[in-house]
Short mmCIF file of C-alpha atoms in Angstrom, two decimals:
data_model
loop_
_atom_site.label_atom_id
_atom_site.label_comp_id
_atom_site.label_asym_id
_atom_site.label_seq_id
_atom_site.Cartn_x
_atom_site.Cartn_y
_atom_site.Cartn_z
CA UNK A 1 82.80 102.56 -22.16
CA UNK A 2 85.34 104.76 -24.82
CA UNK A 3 89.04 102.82 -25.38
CA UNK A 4 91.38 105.11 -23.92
CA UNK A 5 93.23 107.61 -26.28
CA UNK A 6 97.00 107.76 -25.22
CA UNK A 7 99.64 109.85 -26.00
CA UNK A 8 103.36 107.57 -26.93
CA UNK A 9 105.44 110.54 -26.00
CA UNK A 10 105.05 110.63 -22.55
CA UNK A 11 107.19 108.86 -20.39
CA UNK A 12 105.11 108.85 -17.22
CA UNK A 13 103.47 105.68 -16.12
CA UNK A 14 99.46 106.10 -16.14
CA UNK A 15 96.69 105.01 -13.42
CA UNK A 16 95.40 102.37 -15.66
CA UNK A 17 98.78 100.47 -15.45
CA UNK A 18 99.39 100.23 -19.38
CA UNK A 19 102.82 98.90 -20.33
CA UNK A 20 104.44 102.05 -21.71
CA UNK A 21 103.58 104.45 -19.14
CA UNK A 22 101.42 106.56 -21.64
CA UNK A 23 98.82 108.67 -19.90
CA UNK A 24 95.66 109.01 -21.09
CA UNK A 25 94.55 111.36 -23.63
CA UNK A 26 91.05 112.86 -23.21
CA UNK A 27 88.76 110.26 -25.41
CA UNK A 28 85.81 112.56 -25.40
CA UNK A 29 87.87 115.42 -26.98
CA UNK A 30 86.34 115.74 -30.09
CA UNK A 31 89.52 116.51 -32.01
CA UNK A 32 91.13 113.00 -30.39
CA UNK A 33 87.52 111.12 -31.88
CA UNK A 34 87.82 112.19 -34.95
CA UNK A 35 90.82 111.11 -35.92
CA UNK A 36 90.81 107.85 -33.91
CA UNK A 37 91.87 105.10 -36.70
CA UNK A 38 92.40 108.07 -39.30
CA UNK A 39 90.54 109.83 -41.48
CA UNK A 40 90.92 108.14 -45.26
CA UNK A 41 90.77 104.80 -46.01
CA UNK A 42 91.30 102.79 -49.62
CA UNK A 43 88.26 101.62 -51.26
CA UNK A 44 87.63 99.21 -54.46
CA UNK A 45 85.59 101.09 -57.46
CA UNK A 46 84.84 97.37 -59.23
CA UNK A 47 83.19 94.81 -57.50
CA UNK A 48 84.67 91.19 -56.45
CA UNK A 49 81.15 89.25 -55.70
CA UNK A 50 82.08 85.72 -57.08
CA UNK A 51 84.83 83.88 -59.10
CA UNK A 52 84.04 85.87 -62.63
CA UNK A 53 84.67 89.13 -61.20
CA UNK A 54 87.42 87.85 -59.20
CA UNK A 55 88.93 86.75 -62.81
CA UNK A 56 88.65 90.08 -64.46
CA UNK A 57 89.96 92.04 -61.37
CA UNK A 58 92.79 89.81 -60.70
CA UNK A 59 94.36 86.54 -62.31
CA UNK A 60 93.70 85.40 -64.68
CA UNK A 61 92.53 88.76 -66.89
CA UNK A 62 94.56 91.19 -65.32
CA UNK A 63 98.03 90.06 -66.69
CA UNK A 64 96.13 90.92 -70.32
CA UNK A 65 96.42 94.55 -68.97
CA UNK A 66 99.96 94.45 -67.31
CA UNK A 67 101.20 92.61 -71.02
CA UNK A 68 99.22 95.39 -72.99
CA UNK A 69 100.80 98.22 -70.71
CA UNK A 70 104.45 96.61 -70.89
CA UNK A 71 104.16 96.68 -74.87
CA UNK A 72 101.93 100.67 -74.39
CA UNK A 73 103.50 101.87 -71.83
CA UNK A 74 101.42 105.01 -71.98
CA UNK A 75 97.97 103.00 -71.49
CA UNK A 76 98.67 103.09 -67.84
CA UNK A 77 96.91 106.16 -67.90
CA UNK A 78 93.88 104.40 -68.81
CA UNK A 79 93.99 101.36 -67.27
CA UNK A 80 94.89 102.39 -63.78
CA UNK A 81 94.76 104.75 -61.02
CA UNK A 82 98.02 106.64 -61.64
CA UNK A 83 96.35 109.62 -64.00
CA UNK A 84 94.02 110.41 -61.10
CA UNK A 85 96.02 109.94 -58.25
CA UNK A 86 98.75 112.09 -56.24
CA UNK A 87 101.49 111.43 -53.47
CA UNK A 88 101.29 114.19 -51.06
CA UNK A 89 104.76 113.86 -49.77
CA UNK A 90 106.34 115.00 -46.71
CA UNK A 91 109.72 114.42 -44.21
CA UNK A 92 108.20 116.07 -41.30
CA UNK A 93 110.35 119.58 -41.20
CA UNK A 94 108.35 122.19 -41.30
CA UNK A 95 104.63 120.95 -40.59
CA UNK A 96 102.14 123.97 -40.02
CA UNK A 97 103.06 125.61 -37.18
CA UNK A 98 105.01 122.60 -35.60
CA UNK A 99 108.32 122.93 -36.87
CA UNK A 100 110.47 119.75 -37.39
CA UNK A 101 107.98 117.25 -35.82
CA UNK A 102 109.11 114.07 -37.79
CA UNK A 103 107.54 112.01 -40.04
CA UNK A 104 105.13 109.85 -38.02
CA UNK A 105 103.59 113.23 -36.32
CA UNK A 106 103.30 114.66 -39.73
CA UNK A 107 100.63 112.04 -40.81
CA UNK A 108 97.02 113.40 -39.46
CA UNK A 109 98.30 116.98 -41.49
CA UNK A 110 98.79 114.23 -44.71
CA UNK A 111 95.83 112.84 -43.88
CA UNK A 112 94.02 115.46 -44.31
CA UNK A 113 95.71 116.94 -47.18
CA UNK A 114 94.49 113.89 -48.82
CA UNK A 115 91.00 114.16 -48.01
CA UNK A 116 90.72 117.88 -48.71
CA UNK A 117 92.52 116.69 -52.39
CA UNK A 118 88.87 114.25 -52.36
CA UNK A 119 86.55 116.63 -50.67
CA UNK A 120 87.60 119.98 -53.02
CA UNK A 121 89.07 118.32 -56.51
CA UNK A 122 87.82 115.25 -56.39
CA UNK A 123 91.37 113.94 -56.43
CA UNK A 124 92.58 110.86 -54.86
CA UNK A 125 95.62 111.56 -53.27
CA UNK A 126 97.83 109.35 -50.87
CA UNK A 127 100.02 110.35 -48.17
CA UNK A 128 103.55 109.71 -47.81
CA UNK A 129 105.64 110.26 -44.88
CA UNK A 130 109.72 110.00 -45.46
CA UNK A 131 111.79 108.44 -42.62
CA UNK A 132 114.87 110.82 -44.48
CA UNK A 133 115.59 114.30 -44.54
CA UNK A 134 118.61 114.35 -46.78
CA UNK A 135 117.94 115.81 -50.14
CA UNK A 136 119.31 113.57 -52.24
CA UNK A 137 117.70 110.77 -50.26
CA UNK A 138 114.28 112.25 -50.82
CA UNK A 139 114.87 112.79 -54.24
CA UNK A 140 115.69 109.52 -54.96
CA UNK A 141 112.69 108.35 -53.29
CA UNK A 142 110.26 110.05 -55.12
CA UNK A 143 111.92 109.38 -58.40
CA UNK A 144 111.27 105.97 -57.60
CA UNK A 145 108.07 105.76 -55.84
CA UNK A 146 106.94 108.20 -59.10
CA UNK A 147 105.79 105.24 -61.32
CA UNK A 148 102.63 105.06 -59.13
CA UNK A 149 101.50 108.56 -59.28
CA UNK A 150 100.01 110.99 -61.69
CA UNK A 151 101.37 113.76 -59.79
CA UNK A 152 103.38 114.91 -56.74
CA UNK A 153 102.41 117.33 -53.89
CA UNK A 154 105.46 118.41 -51.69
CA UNK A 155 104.44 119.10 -47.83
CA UNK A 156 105.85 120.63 -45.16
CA UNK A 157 109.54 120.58 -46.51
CA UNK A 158 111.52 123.02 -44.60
CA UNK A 159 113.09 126.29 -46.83
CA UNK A 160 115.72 126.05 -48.41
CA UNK A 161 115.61 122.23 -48.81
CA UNK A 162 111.84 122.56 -50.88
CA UNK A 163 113.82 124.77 -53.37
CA UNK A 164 116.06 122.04 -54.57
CA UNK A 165 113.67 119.08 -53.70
CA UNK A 166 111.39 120.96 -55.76
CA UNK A 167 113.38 121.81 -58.93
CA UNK A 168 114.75 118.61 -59.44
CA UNK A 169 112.14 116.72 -58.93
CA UNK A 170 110.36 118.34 -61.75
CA UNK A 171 113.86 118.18 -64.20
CA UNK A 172 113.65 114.42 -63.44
CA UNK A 173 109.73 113.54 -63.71
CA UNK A 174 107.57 113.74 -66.61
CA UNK A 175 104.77 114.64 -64.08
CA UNK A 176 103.56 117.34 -62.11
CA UNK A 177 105.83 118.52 -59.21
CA UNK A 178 103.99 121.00 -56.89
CA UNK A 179 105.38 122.48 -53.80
CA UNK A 180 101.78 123.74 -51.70
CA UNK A 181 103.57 125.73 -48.94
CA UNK A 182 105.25 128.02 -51.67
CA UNK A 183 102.78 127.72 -54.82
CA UNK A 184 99.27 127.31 -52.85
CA UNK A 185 99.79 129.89 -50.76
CA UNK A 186 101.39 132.59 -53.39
CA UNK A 187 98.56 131.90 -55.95
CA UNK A 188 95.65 132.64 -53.44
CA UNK A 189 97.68 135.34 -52.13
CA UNK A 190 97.98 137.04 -56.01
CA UNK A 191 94.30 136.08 -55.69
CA UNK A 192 92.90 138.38 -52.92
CA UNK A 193 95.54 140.85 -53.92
CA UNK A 194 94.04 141.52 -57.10
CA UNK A 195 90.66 141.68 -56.14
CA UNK A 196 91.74 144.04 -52.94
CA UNK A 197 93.37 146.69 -55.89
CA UNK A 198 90.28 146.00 -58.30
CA UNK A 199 88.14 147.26 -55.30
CA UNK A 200 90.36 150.09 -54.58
CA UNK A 201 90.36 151.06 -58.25
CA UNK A 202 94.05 150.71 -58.73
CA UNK A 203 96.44 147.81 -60.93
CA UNK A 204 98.34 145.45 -59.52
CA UNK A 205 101.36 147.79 -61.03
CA UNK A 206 100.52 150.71 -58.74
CA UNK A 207 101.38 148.97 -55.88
CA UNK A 208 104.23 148.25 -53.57
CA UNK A 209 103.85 145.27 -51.27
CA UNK A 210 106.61 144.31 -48.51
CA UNK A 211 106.50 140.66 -47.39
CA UNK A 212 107.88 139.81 -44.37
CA UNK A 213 109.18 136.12 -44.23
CA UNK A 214 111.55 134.71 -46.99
CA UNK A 215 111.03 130.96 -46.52
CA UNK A 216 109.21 128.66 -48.44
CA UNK A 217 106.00 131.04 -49.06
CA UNK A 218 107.56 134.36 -49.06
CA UNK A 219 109.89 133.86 -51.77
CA UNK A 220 106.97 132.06 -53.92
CA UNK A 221 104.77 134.97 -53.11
CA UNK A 222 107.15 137.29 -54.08
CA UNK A 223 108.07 135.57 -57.82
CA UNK A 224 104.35 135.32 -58.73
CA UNK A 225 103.93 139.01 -57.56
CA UNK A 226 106.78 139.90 -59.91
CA UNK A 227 105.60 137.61 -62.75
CA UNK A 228 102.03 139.39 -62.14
CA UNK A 229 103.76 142.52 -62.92
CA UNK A 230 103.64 144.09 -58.93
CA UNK A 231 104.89 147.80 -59.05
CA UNK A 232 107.29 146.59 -56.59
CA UNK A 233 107.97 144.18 -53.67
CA UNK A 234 110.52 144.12 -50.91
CA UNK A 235 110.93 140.90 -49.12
CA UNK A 236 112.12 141.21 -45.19
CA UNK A 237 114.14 138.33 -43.21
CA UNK A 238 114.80 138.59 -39.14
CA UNK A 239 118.16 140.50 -39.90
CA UNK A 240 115.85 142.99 -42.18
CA UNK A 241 115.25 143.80 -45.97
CA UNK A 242 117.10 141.08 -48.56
CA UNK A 243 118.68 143.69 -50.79
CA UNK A 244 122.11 142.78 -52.68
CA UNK A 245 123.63 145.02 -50.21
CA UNK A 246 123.69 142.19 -48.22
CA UNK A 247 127.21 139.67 -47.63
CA UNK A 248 124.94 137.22 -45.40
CA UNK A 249 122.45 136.42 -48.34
CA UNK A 250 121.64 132.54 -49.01
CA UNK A 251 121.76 131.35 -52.66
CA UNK A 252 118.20 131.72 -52.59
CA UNK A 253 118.02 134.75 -51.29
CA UNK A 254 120.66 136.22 -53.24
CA UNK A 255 118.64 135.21 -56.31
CA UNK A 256 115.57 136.90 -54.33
CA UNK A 257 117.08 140.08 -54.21
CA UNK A 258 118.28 139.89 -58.20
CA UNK A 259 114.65 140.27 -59.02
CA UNK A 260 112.94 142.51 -55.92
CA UNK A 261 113.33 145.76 -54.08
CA UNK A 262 113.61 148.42 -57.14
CA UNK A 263 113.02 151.17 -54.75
CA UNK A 264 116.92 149.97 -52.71
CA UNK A 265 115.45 149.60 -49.92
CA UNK A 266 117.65 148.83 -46.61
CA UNK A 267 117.15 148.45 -43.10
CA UNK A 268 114.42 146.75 -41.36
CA UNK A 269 110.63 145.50 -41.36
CA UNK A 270 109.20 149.03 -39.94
CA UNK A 271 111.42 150.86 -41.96
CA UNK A 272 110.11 149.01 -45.39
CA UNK A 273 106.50 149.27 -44.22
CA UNK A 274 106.42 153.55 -44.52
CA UNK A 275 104.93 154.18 -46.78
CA UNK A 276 104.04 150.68 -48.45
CA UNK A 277 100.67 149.95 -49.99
CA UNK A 278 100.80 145.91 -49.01
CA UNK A 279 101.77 143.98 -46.18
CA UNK A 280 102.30 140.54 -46.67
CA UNK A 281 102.84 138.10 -43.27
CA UNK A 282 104.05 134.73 -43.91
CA UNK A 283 106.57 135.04 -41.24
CA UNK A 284 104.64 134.58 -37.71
CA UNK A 285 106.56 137.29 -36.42
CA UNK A 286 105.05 140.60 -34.66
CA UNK A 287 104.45 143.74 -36.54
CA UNK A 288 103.90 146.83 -34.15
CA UNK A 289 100.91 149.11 -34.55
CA UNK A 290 102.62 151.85 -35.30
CA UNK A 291 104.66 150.39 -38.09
CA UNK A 292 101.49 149.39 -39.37
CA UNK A 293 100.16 153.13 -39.08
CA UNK A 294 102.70 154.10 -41.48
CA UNK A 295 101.80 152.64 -44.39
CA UNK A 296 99.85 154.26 -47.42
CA UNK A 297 96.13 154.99 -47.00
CA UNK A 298 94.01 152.34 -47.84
CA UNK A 299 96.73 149.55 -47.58
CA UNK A 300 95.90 146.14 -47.57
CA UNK A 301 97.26 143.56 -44.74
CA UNK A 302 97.58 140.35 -45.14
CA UNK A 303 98.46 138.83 -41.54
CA UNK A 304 98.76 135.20 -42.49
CA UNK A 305 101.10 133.30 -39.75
CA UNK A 306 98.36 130.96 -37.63
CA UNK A 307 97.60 130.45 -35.14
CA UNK A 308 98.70 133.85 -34.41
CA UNK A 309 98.19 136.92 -37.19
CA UNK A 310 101.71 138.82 -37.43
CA UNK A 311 99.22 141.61 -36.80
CA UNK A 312 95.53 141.43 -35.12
CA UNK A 313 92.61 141.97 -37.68
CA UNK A 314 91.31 144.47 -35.02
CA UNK A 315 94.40 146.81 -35.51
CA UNK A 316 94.96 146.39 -39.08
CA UNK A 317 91.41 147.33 -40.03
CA UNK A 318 92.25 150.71 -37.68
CA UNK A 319 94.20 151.57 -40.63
CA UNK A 320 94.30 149.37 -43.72
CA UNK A 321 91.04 149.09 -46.23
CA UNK A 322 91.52 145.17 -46.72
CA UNK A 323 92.23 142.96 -44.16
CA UNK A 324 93.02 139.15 -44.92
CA UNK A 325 94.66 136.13 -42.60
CA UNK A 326 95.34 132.40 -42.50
CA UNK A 327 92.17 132.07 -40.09
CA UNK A 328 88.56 130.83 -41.18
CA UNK A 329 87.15 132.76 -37.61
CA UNK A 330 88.25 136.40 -39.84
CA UNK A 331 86.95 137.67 -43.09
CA UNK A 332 89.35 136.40 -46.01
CA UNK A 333 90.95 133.68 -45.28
CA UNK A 334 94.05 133.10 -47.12
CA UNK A 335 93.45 129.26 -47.66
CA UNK A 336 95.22 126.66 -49.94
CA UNK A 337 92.60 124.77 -50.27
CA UNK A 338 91.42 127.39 -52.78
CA UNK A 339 94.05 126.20 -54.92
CA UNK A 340 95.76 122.98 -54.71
CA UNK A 341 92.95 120.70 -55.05
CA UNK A 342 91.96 122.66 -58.65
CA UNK A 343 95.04 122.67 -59.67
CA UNK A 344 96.01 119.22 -59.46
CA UNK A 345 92.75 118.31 -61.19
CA UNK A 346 93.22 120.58 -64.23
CA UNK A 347 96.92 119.28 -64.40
CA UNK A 348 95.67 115.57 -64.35
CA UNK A 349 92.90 116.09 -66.39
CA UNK A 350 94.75 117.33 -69.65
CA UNK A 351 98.09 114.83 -68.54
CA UNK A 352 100.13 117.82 -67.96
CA UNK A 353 103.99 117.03 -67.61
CA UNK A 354 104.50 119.72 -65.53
CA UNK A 355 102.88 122.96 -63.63
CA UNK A 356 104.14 126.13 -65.63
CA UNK A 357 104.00 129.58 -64.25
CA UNK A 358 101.36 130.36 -66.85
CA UNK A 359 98.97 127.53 -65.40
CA UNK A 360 99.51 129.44 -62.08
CA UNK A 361 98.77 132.64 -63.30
CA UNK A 362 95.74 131.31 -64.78
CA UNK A 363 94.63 129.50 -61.40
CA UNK A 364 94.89 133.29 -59.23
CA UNK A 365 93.02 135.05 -61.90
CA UNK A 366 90.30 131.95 -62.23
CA UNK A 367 90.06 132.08 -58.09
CA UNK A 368 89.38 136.23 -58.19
CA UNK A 369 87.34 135.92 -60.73
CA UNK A 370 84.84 133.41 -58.39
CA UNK A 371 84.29 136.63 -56.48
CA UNK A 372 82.90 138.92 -59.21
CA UNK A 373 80.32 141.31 -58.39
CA UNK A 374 80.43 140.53 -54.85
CA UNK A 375 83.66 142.17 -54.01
CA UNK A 376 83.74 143.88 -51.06
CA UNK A 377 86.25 144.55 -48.14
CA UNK A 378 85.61 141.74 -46.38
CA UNK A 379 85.29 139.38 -49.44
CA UNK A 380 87.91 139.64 -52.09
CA UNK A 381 88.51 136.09 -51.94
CA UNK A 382 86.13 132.92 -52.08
CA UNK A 383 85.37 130.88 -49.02
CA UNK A 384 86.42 127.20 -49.22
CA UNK A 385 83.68 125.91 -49.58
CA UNK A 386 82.59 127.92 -52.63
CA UNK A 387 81.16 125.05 -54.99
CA UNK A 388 82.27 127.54 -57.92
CA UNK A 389 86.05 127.54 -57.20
CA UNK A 390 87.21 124.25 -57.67
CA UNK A 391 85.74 123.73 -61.40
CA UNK A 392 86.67 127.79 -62.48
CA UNK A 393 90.47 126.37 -61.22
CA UNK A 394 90.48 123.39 -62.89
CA UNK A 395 89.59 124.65 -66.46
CA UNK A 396 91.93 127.25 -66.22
CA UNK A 397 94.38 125.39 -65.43
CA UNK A 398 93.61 122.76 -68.09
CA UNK A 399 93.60 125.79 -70.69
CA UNK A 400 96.72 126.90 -69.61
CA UNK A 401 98.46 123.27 -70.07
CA UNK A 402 97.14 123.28 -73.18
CA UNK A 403 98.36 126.65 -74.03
CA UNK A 404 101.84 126.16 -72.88
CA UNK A 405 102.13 123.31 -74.58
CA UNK A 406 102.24 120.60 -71.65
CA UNK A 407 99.49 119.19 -71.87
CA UNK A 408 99.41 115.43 -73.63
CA UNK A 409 95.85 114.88 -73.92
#
């Protein structure tokens, strides 16, 4: 007979008369099974059979290494894991579509970051959930946990806490600092955007895009749009368009509206969307049908809040000639995994000290490219599971480092 599943949180006592009063979870849910005990686990690349392998892996020959390393400091790259490994790091404050959830409830999403760092880059990553959600507290954390690491993947950090955690981070490590919510998702979104205005026959520069959603991934989205040279792109908040106009502005938002909506723009979501050529959702908002109706012929939409589209693949293709969302049950999925796990591998592979906007440039183009000849409306970005993607993403990113002049290998 299955071990029951149950659930800490609740406070009622169950039938079975466990201390704890947790009822029973469902053990034959399949969701519940699989991640019973977790999903990753550590495991030894060198054997320990008998006392001479026990030697070499442990005392007495591995204080040789930890002397040579202490006098080389640098040969830690080759004589342990920390070149090939990553901390996917997290406080809990903004997981998926969760919301502040805390750290413990944060780890099956870490998890399986981890595993999809394995599965898709063949990266090992390990995943770290803070008990902390001050910023300087998680800063100093990382700076000293950093040692370990070749690189660092920030997770679910709620906006505008991932800004800071973010930049500083990567002024005080010699080592990759990579924030997924806002880099993953903007360099898959440049992706499918340029392959959506390849098959339309237009440039990236012809078009105007409005985003609506100026967290974490909006205001990523919109930088790399700018830095991919976007006609132009107005960014949208719940109290409307972020113009300079604006006394109510954030620091980052402020800075957000330096650097966006040429046109002046003011007013709200609808009122941005006449006439736009892009719609980008990263908000999970609603967008009516009829805002949607005004935008340019042959738009694109990009509806990318799950579980819930900010506007239903079956309306948007009424009126838009690309449709794309977060979901793998619709036609371009906006995923990622498309990017992280190649990125992190070309950054490790060449020792890169940091991620440049150049090496993320170089991923979005490398990811359209996997496309090619196949574009079409329904595919103008990769599927996941693409064996092509990861290795195009990793040697562009690898040329980049080397290019920009990070690289140390």
């Amino acid at each position: 007979m299955a071990a029951e599943i149950v659930n800490p949180r609740s406070e009622s006592a169950d039938q079975t008369g466990q201390e704890g009063g947790a009822e029973p979870l469902d053990p034959f849910d399949p969701v519940f099974a699989l991640h019973r005990g977790g999903k990753m686990a550590v495991q030894a690349t060198v054997p320990v059979r008998d006392k001479d392998d026990l030697s070499l892996a442990y005392t007495p020959g591995v204080a040789r290494v930890c002397t040579a390393i202490a006098e080389q400091p640098e040969l830690v790259n080759d004589y342990t894991w920390k070149s090939s490994v990553v901390a996917v790091v997290t406080d809990g404050t903004a997981v998926l579509g969760l919301g502040d959830i805390g750290p413990e409830a944060s780890l099956p999403v870490m998890e399986g970051k981890a595993i999809l760092f394995k599965q898709f880059g063949g990266v090992d990553a390990v995943p770290i959930a803070l008990a902390c959600t001050d910023v300087e507290e998680i800063i100093e954390t990382v700076v000293r946990l950093a040692p370990s690491f070749g690189g660092v993947n920030l997770e679910d950090i709620s906006a505008p806490r991932c800004f800071e955690i973010e930049r500083r981070l990567q002024d005080a490590l010699d080592i990759p600092v990579f924030h997924d919510d806002q880099h993953g998702t903007a360099i898959v979104t440049l992706a499918a955007l340029r392959n959506a205005a390849r098959l339309s026959g237009r440039g990236i520069g012809e078009l105007r895009a409005v985003i609506s959603g100026a967290g974490a991934a909006g205001v990523a989205i919109a930088k790399m749009l700018v830095e991919a040279g976007i006609g132009d792109v107005a960014v949208a908040d719940r109290k409307g368009v972020v113009s300079t106009d604006r006394e109510d502005l954030t620091d980052v938002k402020r800075e957000l509206a330096s650097f966006t909506n040429k046109a002046g723009l003011s007013g709200s979501l609808k009122d941005a969307l006449a006439g736009a050529d892009v719609f980008i959702g990263v908000s999970g908002g609603t967008v009516a049908e009829e805002a949607v109706a005004s935008m340019a012929e042959g738009a694109f939409v990009f509806a990318m809040a799950n579980p819930n589209p900010e506007v239903h693949p079956d309306v948007a293709r009424k009126y838009a000639a690309v449709v794309a969302t977060g979901r793998s049950d619709f036609p371009n999925q906006i995923n990622n995994v498309l990017a992280f796990p190649g990125i992190f591998a070309g950054a490790l592979q060449v020792r890169a000290s940091r991620i440049t906007e150049g090496m993320k440039l170089a991923a979005a183009e490398a990811l359209a490219g996997v496309v090619g000849d196949d574009l079409a409306a329904d595919y103008v970005i990769p599927s996941p599971f693409d064996e092509r993607v990861a290795p195009a993403v990793t040697a562009a990113v690898a040329a980049a480092a080397r290019a920009e002049g990070v690289a140390r290998r």
